[in-house]
Coordinates of C-alpha atoms in Angstrom, one line a residue:
Chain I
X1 CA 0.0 0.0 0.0
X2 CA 1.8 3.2 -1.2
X3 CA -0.8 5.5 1.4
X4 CA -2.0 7.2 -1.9
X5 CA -5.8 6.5 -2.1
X6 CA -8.1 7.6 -5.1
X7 CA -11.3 7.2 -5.1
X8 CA -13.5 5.7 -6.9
X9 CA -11.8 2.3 -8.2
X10 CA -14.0 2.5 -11.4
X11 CA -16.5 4.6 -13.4
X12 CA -18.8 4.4 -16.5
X13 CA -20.3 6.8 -18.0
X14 CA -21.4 7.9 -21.0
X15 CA -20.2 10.5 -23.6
X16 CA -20.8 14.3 -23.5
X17 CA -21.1 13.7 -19.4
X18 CA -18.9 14.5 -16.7
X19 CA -17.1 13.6 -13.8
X20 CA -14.6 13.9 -10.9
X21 CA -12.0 12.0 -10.0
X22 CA -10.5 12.0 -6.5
X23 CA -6.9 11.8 -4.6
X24 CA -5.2 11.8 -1.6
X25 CA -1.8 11.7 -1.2
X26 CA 0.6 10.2 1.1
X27 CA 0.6 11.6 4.6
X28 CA 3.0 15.0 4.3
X29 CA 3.1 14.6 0.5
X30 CA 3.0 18.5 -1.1
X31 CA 3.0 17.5 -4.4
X32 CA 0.1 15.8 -6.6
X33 CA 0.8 14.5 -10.1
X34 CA -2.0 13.2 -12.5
X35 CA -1.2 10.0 -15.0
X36 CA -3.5 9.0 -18.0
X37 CA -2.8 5.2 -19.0
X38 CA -4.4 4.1 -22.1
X39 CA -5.1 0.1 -23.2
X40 CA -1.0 -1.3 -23.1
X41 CA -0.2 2.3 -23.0
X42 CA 2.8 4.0 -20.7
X43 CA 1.9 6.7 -18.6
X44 CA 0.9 9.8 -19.9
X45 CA 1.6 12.9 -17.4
X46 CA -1.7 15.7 -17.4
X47 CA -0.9 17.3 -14.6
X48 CA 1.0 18.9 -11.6
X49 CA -0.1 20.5 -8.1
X50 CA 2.7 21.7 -5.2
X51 CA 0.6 22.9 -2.0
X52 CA -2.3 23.8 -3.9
X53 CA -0.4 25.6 -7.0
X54 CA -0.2 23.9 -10.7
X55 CA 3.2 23.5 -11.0
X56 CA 3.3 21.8 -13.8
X57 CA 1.0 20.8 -17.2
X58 CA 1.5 17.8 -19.3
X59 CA -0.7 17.0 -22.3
X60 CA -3.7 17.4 -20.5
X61 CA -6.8 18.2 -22.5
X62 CA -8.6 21.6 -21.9
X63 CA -12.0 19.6 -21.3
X64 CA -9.8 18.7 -18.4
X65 CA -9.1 20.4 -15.1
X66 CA -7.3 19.7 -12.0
X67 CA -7.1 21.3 -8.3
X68 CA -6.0 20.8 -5.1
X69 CA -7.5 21.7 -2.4
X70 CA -5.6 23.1 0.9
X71 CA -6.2 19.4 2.8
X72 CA -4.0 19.0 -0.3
X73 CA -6.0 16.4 -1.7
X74 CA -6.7 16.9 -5.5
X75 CA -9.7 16.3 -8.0
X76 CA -9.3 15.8 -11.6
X77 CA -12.2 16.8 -13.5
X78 CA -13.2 15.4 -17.2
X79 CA -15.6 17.2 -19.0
X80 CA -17.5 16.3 -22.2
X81 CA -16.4 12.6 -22.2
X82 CA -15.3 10.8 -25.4
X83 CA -14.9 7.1 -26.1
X84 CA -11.3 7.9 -25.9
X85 CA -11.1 9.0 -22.4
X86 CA -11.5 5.6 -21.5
X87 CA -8.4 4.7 -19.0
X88 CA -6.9 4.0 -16.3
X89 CA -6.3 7.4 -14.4
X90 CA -3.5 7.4 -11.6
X91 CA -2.4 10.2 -9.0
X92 CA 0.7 10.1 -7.7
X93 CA 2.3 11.9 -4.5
X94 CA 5.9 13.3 -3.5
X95 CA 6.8 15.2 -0.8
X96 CA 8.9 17.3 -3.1
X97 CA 10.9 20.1 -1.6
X98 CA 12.9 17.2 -0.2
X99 CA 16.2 15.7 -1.3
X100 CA 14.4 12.3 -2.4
X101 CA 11.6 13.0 -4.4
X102 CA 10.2 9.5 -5.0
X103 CA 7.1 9.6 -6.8
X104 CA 4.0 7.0 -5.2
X105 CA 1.3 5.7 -7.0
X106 CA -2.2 5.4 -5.9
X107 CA -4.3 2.1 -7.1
X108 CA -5.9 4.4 -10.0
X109 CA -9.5 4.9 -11.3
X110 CA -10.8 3.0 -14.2
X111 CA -13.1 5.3 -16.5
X112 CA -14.9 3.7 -19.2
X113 CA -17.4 5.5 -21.2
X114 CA -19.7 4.4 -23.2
Chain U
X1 CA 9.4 16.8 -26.5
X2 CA 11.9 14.9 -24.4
X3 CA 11.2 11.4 -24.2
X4 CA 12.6 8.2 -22.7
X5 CA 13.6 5.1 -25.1
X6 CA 12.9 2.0 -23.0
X7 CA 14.4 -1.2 -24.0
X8 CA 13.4 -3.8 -25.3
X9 CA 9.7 -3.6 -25.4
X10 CA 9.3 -6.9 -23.6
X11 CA 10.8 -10.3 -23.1
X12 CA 9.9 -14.1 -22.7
X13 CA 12.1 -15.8 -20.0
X14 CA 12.5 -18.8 -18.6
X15 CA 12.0 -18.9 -14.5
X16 CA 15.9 -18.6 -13.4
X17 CA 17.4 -16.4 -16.1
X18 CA 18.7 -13.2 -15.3
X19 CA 17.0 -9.8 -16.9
X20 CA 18.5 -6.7 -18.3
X21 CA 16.6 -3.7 -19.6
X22 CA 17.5 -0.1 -19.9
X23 CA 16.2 3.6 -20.4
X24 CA 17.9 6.2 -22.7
X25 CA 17.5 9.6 -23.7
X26 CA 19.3 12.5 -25.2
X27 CA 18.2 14.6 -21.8
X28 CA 19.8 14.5 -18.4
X29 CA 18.4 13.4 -15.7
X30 CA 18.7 14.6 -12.1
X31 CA 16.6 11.0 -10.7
X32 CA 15.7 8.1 -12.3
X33 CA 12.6 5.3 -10.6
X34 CA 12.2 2.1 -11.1
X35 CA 8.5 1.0 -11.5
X36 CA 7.0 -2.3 -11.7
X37 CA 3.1 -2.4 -12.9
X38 CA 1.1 -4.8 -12.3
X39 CA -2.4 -5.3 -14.8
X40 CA -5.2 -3.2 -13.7
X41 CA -3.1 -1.6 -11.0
X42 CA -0.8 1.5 -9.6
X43 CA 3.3 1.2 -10.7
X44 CA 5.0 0.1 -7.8
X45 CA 8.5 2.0 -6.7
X46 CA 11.3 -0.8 -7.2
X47 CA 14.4 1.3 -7.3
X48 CA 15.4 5.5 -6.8
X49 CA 18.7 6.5 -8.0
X50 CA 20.2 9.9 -7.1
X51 CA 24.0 10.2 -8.1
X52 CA 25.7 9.6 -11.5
X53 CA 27.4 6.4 -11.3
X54 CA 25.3 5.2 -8.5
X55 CA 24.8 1.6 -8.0
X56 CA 21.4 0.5 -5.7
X57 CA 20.1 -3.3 -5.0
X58 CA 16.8 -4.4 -3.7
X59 CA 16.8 -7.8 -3.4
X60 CA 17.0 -9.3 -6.6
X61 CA 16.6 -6.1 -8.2
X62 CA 20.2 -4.2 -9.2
X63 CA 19.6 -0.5 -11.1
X64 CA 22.0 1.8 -12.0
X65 CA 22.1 5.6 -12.8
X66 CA 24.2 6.1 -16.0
X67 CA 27.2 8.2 -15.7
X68 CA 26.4 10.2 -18.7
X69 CA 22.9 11.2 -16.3
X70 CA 21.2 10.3 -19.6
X71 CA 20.6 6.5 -19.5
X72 CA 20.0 4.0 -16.4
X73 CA 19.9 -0.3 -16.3
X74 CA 17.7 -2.5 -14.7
X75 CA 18.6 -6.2 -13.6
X76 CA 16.4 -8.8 -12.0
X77 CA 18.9 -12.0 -11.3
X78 CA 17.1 -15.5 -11.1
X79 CA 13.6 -14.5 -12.1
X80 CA 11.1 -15.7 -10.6
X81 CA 6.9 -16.3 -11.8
X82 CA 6.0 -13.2 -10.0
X83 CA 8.5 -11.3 -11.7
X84 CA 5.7 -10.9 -14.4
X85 CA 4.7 -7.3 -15.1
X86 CA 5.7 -4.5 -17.0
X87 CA 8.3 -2.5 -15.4
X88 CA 9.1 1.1 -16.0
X89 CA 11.4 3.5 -16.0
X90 CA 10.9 7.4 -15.0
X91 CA 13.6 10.3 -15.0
X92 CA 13.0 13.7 -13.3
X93 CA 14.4 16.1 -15.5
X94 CA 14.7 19.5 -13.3
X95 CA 14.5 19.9 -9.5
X96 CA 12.1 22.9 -9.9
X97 CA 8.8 21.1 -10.9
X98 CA 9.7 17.7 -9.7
X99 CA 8.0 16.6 -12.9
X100 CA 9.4 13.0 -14.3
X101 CA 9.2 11.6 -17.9
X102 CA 8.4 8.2 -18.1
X103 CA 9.6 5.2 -20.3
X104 CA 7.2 3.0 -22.3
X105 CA 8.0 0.0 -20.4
X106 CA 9.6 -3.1 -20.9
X107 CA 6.4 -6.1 -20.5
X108 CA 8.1 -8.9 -19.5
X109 CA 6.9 -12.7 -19.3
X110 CA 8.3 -15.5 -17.0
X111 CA 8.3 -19.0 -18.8
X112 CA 8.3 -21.7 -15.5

């Protein structure tokens, strides 16, 4: 268990809608970092918070948003969903600021749409 | 944009052998990870690596970060069924964002 939890574990929906994915990171963590895994696909990085600042932006879609909030957990927010917005979606945590800035992995949220 | 050449793609072994795979790029790198995937789930942090040069074990797991800073290894000795996975690498390139690039992974396949 890395102490990264996201919530929830899967999702359908259907295209055009909407929805919000959820992360916590690691007790002490600063940083959040958003992953989007297609089918027997690497990881593809969207997205960056530090302390509840975007720190840093990937190829993340502008139907796409991100925040985090000053508990510094973060939501990821997809917006007028298409079939290919089906993946797996991970956060990640570091404490950052730090020497070692080991990136963890939460379990990840499954969003298939239909 | 910079990117990470992973090598090879993936492998078919048989249980005992001993595995190598690397990551490349023309960028360097202040860290490299170590990641292990299982299907369905969140990587897994094998191995960080810090200094040029530097050498880390865990286990049966040996990684090294390249002296150039722009390439690192990977080797699992005597692999094992459970060793099954894709494994990946990720460099952070500057201190600032903490941001890493990842590699496309090496899928690799453990023959008993």
């Amino acid at each position: 268990d890395s102490g990264v939890t996201q919530t929830p574990k899967h999702l359908i929906t259907a295209t055009g809608q909407r929805v919000t994915l959820r992360c916590s990171p690691r007790s002490g963590d600063l940083s959040v970092y958003w992953y989007q895994q297609s089918l027997d696909q690497g990881l593809q990085f969207l997205i960056q918070y530090y302390n509840g600042e975007e720190r840093a932006k990937g190829n993340i879609l502008e139907r796409f948003s991100a925040q985090q909030f000053p508990d510094l957990h973060s939501e990821l927010n997809l917006s007028s969903l298409e079939l290919g917005d089906s993946a797996l979606y991970f956060c990640a945590s570091s404490p950052s600021g730090a020497t070692y800035n080991e990136q963890f992995f939460g379990p990840g949220t499954r969003l298939t749409v239909l | 944009g910079q990117q990470l050449n992973q090598s090879p793609q993936s492998m078919f072994i048989q249980e005992g052998e001993d595995v190598s795979m690397n990551c490349t790029s023309s960028s360097i790198f202040n860290t490299w990870l170590w990641y292990k995937q299982d299907p369905g789930e969140g990587p897994v942090l094998l191995i960080a690596l810090y200094k040029a040069g530097e050498l880390t074990s865990n286990g049966r797991l040996t990684a090294q970060f390249g002296i150039t800073r722009k390439d690192s290894f990977l080797n699992i000795s005597a692999s094992i069924p459970s060793d099954v996975g894709i494994y990946f690498c990720a460099g952070q390139l500057t201190s600032g964002t903490y941001k890493y690039i990842f590699g496309t992974g090496t899928r690799l396949k453990v023959l008993a």
